[in-house]
PDB file of C-alpha atoms in Angstrom:
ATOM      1  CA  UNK A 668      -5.191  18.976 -12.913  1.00  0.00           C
ATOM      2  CA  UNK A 669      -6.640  17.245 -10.678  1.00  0.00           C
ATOM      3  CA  UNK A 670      -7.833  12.851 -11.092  1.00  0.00           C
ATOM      4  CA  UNK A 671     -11.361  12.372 -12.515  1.00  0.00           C
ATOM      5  CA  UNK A 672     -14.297  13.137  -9.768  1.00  0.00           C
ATOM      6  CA  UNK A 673     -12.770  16.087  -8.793  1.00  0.00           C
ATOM      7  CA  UNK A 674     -10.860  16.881  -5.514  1.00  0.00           C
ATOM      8  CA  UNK A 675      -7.772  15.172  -3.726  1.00  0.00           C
ATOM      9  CA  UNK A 676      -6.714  12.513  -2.345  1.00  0.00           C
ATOM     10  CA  UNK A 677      -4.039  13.442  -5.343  1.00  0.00           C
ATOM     11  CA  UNK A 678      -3.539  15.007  -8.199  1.00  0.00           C
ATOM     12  CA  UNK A 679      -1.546  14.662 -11.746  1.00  0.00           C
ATOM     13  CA  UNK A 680      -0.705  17.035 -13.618  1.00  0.00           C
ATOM     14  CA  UNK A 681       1.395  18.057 -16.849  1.00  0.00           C
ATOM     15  CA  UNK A 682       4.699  20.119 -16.028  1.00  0.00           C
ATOM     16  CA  UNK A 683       6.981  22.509 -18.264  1.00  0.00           C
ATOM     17  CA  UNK A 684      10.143  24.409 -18.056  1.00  0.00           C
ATOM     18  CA  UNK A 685       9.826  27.793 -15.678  1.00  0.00           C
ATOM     19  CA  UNK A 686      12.849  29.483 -15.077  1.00  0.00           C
ATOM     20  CA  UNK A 687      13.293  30.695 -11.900  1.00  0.00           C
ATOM     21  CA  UNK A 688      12.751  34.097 -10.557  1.00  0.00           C
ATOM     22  CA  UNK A 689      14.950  35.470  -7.794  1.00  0.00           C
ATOM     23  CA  UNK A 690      13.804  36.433  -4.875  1.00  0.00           C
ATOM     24  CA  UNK A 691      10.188  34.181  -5.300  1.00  0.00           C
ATOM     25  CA  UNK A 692       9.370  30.814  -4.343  1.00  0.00           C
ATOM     26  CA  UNK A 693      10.480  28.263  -6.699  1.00  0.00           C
ATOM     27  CA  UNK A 694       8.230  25.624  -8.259  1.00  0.00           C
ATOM     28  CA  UNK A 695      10.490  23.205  -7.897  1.00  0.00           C
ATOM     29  CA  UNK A 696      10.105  20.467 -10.714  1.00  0.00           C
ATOM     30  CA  UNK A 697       9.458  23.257 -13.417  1.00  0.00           C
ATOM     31  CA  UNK A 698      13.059  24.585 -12.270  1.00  0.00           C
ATOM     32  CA  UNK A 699      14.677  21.558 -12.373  1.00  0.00           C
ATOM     33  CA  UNK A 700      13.038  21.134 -16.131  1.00  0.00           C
ATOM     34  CA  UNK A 701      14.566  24.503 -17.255  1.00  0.00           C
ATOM     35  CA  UNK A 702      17.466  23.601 -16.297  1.00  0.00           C
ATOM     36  CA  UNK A 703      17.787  20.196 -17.931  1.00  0.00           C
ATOM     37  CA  UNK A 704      16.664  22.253 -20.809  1.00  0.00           C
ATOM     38  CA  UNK A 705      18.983  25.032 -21.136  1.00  0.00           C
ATOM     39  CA  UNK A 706      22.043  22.475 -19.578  1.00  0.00           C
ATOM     40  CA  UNK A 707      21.200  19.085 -21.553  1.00  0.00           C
ATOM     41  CA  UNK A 708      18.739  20.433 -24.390  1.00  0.00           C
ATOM     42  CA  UNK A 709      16.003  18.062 -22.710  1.00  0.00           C
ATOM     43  CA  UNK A 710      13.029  18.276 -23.793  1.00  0.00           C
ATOM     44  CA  UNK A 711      11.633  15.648 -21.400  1.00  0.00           C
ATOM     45  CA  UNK A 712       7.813  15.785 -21.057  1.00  0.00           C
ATOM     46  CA  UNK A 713       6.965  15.750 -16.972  1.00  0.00           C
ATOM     47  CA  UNK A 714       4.364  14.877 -14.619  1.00  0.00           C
ATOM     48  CA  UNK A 715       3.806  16.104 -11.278  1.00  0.00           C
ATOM     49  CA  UNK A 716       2.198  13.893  -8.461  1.00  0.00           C
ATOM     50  CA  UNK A 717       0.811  15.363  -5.239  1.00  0.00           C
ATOM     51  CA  UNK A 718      -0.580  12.986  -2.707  1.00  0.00           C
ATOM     52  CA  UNK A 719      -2.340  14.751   0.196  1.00  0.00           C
ATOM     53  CA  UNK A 720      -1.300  14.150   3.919  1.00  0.00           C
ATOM     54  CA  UNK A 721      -3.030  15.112   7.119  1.00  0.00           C
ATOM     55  CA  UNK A 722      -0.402  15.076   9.955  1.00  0.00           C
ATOM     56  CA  UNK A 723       2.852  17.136   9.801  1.00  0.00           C
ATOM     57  CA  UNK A 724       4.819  17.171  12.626  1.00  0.00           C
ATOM     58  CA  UNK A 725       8.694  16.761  12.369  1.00  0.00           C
ATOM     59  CA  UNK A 726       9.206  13.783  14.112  1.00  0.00           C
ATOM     60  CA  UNK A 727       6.918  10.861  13.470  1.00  0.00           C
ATOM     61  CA  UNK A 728       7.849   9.904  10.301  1.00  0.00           C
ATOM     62  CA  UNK A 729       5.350   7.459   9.131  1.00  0.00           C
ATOM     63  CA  UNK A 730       1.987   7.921   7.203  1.00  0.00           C
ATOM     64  CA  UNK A 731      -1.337   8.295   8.759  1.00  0.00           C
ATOM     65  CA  UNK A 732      -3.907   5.618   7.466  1.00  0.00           C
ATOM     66  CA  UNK A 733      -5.848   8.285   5.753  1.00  0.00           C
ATOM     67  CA  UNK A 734      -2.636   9.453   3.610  1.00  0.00           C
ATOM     68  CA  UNK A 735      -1.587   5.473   3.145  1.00  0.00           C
ATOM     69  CA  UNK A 736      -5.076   5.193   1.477  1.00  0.00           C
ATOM     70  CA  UNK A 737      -4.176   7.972  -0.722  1.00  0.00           C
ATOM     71  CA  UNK A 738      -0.994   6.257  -1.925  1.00  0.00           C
ATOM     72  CA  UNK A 739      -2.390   3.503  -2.354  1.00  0.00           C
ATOM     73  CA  UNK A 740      -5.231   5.281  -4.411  1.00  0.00           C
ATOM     74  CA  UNK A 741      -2.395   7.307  -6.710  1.00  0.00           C
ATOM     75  CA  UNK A 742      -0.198   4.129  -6.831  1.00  0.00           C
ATOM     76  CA  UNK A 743      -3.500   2.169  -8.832  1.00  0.00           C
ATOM     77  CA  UNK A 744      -4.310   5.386 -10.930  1.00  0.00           C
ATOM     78  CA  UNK A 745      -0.389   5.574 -12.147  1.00  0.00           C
ATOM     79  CA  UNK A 746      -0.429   2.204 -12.624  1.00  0.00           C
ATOM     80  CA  UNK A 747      -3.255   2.254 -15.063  1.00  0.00           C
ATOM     81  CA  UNK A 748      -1.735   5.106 -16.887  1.00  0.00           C
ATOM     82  CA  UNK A 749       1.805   3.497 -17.225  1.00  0.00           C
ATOM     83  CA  UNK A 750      -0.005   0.422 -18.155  1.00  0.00           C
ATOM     84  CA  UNK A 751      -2.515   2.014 -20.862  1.00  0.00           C
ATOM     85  CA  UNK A 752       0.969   4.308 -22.605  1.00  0.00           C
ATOM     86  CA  UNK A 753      -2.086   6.733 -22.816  1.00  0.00           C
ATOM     87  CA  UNK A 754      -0.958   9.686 -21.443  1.00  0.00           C
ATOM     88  CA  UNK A 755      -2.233  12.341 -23.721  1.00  0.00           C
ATOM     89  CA  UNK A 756      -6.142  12.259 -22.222  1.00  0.00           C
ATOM     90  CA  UNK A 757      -7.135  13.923 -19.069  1.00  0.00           C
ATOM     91  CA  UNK A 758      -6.349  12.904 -16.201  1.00  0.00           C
TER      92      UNK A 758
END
């Protein structure tokens, strides 16, 4: 789900247990919530938080100003959430 207006800098959305499939790719955080699930009986409610970026290379390892901007953009939306306990409307 992406933040209110639309299209990145980020997004927030809900996750939930997936178990993994062999032989696909993996969505990561919904793996690692299976797991706690099946391992710990967790029933932890998760959020995933994508921030977009706009130069990949494998050596310079420091943000470009237009993906600091979008941290610092996420940073203030999380913040509100965290702050308002509210996180049962759309984000």
């Amino acid at each position: 789900m992406l933040r209110p207006g639309g299209r990145p800098p980020f997004f927030l959305r809900n996750s939930s247990p997936v178990a993994p499939e062999p032989r696909k790719p993996q969505r990561f955080p919904e793996a690692v919530l299976f797991f706690a699930e099946k391992l710990f009986h967790s029933r932890a409610r998760a959020y995933v938080l994508g921030i977009r970026g706009y130069e990949f290379n494998g050596y310079n390892e420091r943000l470009s100003e237009r993906a600091e901007k979008n941290l610092e953009e996420a940073f203030q939306f999380v913040a509100k959430l965290v702050q308002s306990g509210n996180f049962n409307s759309k984000y």
